[in-house]
GROMACS .gro file of C-alpha atoms in nm:
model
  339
    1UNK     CA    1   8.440  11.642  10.131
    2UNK     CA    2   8.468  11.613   9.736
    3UNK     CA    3   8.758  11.785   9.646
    4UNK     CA    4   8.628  11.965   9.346
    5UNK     CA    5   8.607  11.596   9.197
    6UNK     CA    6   8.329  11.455   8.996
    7UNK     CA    7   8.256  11.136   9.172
    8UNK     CA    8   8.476  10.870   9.302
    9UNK     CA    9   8.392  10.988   9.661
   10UNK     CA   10   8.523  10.637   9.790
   11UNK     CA   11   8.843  10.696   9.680
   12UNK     CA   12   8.822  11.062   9.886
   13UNK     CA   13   8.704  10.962  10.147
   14UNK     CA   14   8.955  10.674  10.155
   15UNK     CA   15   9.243  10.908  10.125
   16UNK     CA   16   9.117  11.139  10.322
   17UNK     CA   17   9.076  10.882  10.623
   18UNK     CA   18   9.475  10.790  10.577
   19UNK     CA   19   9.534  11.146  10.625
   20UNK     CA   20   9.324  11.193  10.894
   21UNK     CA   21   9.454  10.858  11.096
   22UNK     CA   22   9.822  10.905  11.039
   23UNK     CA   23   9.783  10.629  10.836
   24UNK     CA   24   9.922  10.746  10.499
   25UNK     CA   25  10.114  10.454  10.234
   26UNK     CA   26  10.455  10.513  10.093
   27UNK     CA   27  10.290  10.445   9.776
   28UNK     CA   28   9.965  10.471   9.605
   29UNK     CA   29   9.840  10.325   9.242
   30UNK     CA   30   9.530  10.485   9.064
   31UNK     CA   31   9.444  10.291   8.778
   32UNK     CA   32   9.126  10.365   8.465
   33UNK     CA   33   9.093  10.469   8.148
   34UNK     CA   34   9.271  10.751   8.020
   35UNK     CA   35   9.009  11.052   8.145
   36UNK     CA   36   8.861  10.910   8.436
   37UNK     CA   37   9.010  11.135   8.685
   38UNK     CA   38   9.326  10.958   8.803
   39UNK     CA   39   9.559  11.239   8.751
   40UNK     CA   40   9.310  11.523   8.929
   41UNK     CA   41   9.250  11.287   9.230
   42UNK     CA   42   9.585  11.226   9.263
   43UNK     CA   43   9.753  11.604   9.257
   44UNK     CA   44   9.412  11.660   9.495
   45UNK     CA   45   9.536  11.425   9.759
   46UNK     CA   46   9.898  11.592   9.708
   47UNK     CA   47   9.706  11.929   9.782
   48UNK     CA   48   9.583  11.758  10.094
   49UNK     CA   49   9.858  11.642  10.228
   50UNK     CA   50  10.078  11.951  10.191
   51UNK     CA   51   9.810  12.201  10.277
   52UNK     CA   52   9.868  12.444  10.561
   53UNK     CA   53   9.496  12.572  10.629
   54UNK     CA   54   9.240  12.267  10.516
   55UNK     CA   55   8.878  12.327  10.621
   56UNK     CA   56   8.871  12.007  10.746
   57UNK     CA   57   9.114  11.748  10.802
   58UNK     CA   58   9.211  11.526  10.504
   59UNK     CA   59   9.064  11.857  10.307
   60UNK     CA   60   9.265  12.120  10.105
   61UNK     CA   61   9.133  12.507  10.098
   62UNK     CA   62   9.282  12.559   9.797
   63UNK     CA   63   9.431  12.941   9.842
   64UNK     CA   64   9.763  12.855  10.084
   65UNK     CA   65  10.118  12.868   9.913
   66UNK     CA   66  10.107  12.504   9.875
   67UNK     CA   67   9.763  12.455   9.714
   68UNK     CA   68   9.843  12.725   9.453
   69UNK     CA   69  10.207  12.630   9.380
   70UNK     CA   70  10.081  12.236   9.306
   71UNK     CA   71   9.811  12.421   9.068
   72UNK     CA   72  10.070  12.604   8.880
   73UNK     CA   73  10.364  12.297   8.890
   74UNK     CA   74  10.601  12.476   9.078
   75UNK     CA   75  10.569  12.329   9.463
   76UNK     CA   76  10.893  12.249   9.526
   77UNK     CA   77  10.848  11.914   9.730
   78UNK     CA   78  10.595  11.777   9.428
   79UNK     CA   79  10.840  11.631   9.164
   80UNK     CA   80  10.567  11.476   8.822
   81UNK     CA   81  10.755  11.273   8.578
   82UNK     CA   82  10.605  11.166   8.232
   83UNK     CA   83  10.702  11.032   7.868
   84UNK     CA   84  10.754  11.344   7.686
   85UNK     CA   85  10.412  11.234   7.462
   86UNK     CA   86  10.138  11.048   7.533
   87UNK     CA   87  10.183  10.702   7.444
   88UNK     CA   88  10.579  10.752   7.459
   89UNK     CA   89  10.816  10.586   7.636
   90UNK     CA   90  10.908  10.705   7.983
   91UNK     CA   91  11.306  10.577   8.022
   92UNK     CA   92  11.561  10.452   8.315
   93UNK     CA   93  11.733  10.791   8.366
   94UNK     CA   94  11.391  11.006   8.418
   95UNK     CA   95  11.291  10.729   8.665
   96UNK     CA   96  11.653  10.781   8.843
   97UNK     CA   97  11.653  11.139   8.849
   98UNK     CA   98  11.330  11.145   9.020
   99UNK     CA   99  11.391  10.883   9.273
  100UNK     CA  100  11.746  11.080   9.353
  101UNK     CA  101  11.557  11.380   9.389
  102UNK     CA  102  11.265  11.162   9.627
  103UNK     CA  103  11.607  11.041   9.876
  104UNK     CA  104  11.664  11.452   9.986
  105UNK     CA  105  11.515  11.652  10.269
  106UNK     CA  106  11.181  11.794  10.208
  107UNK     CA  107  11.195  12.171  10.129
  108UNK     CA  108  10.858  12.347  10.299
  109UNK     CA  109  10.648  11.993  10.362
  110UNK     CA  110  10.648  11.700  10.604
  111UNK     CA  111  10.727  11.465  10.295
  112UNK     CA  112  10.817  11.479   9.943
  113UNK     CA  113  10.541  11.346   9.652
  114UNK     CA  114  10.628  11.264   9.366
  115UNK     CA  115  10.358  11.142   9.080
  116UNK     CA  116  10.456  10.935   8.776
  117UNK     CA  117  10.228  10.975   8.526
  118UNK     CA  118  10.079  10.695   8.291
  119UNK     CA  119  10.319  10.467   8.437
  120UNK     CA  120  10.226  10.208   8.189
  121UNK     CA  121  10.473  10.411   7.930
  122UNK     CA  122  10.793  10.315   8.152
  123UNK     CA  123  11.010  10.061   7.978
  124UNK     CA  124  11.095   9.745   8.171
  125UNK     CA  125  11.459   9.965   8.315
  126UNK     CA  126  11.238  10.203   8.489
  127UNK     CA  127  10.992   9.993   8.626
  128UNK     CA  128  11.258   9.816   8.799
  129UNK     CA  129  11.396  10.136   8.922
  130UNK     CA  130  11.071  10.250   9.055
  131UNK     CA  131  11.061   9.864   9.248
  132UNK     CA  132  11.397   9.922   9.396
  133UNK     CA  133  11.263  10.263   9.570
  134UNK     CA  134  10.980  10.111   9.686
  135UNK     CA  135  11.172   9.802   9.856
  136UNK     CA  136  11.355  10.044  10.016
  137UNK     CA  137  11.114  10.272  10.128
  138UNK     CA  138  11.277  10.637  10.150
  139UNK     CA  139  11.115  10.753  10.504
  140UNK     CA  140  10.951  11.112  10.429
  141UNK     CA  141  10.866  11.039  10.060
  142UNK     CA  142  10.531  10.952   9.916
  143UNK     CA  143  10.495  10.777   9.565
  144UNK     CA  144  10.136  10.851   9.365
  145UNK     CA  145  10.167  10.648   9.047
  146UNK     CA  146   9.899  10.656   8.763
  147UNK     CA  147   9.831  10.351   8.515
  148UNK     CA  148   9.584  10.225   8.309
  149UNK     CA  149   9.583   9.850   8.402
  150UNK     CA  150   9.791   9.726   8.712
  151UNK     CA  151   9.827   9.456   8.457
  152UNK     CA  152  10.069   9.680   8.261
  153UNK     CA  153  10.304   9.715   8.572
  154UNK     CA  154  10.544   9.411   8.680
  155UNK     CA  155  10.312   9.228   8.947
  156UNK     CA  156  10.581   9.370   9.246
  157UNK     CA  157  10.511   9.716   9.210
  158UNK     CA  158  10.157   9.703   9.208
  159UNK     CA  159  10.144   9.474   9.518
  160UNK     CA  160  10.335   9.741   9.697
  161UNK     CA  161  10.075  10.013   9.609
  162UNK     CA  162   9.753  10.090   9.765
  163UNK     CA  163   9.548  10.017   9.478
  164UNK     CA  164   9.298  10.258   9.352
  165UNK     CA  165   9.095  10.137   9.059
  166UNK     CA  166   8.895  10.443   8.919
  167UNK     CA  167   8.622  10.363   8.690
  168UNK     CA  168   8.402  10.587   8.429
  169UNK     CA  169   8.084  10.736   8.595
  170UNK     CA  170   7.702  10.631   8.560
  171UNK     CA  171   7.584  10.851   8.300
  172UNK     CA  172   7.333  11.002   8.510
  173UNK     CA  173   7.617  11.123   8.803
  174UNK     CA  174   7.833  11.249   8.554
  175UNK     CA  175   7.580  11.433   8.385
  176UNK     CA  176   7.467  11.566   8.760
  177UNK     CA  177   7.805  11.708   8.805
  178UNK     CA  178   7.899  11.865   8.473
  179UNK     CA  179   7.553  12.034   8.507
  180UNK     CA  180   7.681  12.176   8.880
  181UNK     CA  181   8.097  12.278   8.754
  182UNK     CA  182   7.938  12.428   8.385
  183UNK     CA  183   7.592  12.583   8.458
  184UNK     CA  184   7.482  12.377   8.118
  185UNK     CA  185   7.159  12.239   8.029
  186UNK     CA  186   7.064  11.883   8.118
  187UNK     CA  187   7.065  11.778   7.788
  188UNK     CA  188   7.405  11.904   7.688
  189UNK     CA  189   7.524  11.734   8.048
  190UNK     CA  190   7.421  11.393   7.882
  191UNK     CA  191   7.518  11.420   7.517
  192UNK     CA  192   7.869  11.467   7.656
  193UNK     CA  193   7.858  11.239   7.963
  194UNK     CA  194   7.739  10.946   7.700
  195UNK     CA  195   7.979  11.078   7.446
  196UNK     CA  196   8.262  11.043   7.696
  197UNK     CA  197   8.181  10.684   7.854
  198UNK     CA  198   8.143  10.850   8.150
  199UNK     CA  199   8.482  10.984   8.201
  200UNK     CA  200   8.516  11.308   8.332
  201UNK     CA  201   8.784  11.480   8.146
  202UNK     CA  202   8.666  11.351   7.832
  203UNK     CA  203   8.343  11.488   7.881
  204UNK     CA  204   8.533  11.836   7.980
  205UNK     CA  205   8.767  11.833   7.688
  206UNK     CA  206   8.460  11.794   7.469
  207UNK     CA  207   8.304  12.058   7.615
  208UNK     CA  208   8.606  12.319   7.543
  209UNK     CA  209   8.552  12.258   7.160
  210UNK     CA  210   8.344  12.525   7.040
  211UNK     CA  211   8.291  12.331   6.679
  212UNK     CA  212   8.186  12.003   6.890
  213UNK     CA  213   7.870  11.974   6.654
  214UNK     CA  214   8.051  12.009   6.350
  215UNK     CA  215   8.323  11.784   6.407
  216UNK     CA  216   8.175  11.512   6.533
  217UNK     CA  217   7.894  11.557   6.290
  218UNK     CA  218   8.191  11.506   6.044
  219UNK     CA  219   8.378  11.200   6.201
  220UNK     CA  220   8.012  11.017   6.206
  221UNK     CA  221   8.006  11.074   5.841
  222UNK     CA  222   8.369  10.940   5.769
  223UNK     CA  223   8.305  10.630   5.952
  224UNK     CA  224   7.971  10.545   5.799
  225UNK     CA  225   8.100  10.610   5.460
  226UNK     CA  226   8.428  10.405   5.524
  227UNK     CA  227   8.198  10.108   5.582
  228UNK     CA  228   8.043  10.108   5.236
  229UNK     CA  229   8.352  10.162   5.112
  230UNK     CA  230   8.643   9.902   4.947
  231UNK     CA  231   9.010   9.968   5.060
  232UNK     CA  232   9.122  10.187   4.808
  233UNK     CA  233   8.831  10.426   4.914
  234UNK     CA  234   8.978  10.373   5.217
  235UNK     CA  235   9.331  10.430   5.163
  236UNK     CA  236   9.252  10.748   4.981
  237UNK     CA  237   9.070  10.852   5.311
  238UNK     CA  238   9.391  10.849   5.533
  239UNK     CA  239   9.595  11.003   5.302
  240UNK     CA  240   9.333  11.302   5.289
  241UNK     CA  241   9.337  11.326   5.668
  242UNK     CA  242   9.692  11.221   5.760
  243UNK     CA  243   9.882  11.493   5.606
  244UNK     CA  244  10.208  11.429   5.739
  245UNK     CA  245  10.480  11.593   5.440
  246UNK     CA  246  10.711  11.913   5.535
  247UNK     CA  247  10.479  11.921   5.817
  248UNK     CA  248  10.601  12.060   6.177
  249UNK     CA  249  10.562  11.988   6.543
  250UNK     CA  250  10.298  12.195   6.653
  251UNK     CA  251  10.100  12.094   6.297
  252UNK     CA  252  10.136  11.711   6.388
  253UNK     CA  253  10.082  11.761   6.774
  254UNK     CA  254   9.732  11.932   6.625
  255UNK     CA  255   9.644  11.620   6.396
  256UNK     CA  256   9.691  11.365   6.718
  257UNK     CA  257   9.475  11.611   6.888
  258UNK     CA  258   9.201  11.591   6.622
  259UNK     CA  259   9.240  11.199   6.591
  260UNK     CA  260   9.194  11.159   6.924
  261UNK     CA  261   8.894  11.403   6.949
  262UNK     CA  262   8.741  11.189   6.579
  263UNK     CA  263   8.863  10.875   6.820
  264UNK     CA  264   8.642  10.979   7.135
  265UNK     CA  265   8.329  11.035   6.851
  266UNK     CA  266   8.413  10.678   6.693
  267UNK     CA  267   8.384  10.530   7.021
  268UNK     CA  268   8.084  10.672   7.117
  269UNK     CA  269   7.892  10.525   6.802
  270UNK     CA  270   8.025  10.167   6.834
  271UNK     CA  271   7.903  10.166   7.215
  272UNK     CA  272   7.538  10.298   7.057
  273UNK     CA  273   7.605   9.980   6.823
  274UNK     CA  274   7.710   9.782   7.111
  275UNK     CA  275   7.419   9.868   7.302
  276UNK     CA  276   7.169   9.818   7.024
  277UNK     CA  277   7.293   9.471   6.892
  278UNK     CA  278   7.304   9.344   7.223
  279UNK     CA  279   6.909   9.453   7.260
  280UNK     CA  280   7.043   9.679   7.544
  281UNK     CA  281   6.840  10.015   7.638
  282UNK     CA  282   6.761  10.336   7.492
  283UNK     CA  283   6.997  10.587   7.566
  284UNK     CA  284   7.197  10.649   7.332
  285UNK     CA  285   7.489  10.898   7.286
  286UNK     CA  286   7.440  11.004   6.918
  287UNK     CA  287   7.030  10.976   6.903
  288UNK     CA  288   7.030  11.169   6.592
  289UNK     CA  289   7.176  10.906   6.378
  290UNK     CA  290   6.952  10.653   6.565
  291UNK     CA  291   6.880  10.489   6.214
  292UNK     CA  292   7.178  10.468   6.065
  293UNK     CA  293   7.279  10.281   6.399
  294UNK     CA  294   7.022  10.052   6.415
  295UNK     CA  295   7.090   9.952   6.090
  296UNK     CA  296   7.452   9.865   6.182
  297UNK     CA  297   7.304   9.664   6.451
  298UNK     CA  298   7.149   9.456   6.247
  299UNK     CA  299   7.524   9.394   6.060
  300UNK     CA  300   7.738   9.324   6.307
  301UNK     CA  301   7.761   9.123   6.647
  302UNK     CA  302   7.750   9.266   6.947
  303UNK     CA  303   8.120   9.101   7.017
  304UNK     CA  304   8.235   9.271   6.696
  305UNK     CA  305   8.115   9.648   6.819
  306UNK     CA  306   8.300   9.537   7.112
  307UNK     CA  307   8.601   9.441   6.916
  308UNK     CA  308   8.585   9.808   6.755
  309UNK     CA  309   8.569   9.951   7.052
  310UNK     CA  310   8.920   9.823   7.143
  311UNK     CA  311   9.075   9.841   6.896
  312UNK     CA  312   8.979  10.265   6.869
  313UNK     CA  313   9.076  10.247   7.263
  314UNK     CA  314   9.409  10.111   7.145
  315UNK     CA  315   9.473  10.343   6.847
  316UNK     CA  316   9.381  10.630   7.052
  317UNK     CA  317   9.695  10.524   7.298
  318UNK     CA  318   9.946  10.489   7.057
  319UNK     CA  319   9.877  10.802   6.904
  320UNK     CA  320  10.158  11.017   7.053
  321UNK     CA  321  10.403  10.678   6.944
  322UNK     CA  322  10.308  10.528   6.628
  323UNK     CA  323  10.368  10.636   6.269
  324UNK     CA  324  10.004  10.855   6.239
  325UNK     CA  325   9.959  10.672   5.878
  326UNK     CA  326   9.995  10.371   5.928
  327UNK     CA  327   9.807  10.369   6.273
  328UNK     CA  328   9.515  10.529   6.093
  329UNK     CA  329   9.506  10.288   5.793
  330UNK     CA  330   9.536   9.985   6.032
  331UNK     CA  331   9.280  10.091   6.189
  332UNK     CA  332   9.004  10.207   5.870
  333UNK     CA  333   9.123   9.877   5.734
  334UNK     CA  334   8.970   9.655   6.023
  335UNK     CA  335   8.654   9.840   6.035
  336UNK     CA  336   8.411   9.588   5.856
  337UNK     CA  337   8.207   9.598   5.509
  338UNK     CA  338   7.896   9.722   5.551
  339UNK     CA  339   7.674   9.791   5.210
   0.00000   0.00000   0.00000
């Protein structure tokens, strides 16, 4: 039993086993990076527990009423609440709303689910309206909340959870599996498994862009020539790619979207820098500039590429939040000099 999932089988077969014993938790916590599969194993053990015909128990089949409505969003005992935009803020009155809608009878299941996504958006209001429900416990209701961190939650919630702590795949499993679910060469599997950090959606996402090797080829070259580069270089940079004026929605939901895919690419060469300084292996995710790498290496400290690495991780986050300009320039401007 999988569940169509690219590894974590521990936490499957851990969920499954609850279903299987009777033994299911009023609440459940799946925390990991953003694209390590927290949301897809979570609406996969919603599947399982609302499906009328699994192959197996604690399995889903997939084709009853249940299984399809939760694919399309419309099963009406699954309730998912999120903050309107990644990195948002999810507020009090969502929270309320949802837990009101938790307290009624279930509809066509044995329970009402409801998942809260990125939980680590709620402001402080919420939180604490999410702790009251689980003090009290609503009988025929089960909680599945996603985070990041459990450090992110208040302490009370998360030791009321079963905790789930996802983490990214070896490269070498991941690339097994997008191999199996794409019918791709090895090769490709790799590139986009070490591209990702080993998580899966990442690596999926990636694969959807049909000008991958063009763009990334093109972030690579932005961030080694904003290296060599003073801050007025660097200034003029965001303002070329941050084009913000008289824009609309759907132009500046596409810029976060191509930030976060030149994010994912930035990321990828500070862990090849990471990896190198610290004298660590061979494998690395952008071999072709192999050179260019090395020769940052020998520049910066292997703490540093670490440091980069955050800080990208961070930006990325606050992308659907933060003013795009000044996110970008804060982040160009702590990149270091490198002649």
């Amino acid at each position: 039993m999988s569940w169509n999932l690219m590894g974590h089988v521990w936490a499957v077969d851990l969920l499954g086993e609850h279903i299987r014993s009777g033994g299911v938790r009023h609440a459940y916590l799946f925390t990991g990076p953003a694209g390590v599969g927290k949301r897809t194993l979570a609406l996969n053990f919603a599947r399982a527990l609302t499906c009328k015909n699994p192959p197996s128990p604690g399995d889903f089949c997939g084709e009853c009423r249940p299984c399809k409505m939760i694919d399309q969003q419309q099963f009406p005992d699954l309730v998912i609440l999120e903050a309107d935009t990644i990195g948002g803020e999810l507020k009090v009155d969502s929270v309320r709303e949802l837990l009101h809608t938790m307290a009624l009878t279930p509809y066509e299941a044995d329970r009402r689910i409801a998942l809260l996504l990125r939980f680590q958006e709620a402001n402080e209001n919420a939180q604490n309206a999410l702790l009251k429900t689980l003090e009290e416990a609503p009988g025929k209701s089960v909680l599945l909340v996603t985070a990041d961190t459990p450090e992110n939650l208040l302490p009370t919630i998360v030791s009321r959870c079963e905790l789930l702590r996802l983490r990214p795949l070896a490269v070498d499993a991941l690339a097994d599996g997008l191999v199996e679910r794409l019918s791709i060469p090895r090769t490709d599997a790799l590139r986009l498994a070490r591209i990702s950090s080993g998580r899966p959606g990442i690596a999926l996402d990636l694969h959807t862009d049909t000008n991958l090797n063009t763009n990334r080829q093109q972030w690579m070259d932005h961030l080694f020539s904003l290296l060599s580069e003073d801050l007025r270089q660097r200034f003029d940079f965001v303002e070329k790619q941050v084009k913000l004026k008289n824009s609309s929605k759907e132009e500046r939901d596409l810029l976060r979207m191509r930030l976060r895919e030149g994010f994912i690419f930035w990321q990828s060469l500070w862990r090849d820098v990471l990896l190198r300084s610290s004298g660590l292996g061979d494998e690395l995710a952008n071999v072709d500039y192999r050179e260019k790498i090395d020769m940052l290496a020998g520049s910066v400290s292997a703490a540093e590429a670490g440091d980069q690495i955050n800080r990208i991780e961070t930006a990325a986050y606050r992308l659907g939040s933060a003013n795009l300009q000044l996110l970008v320039e804060a982040l160009v401007m702590g990149f270091p000099a490198v002649k």
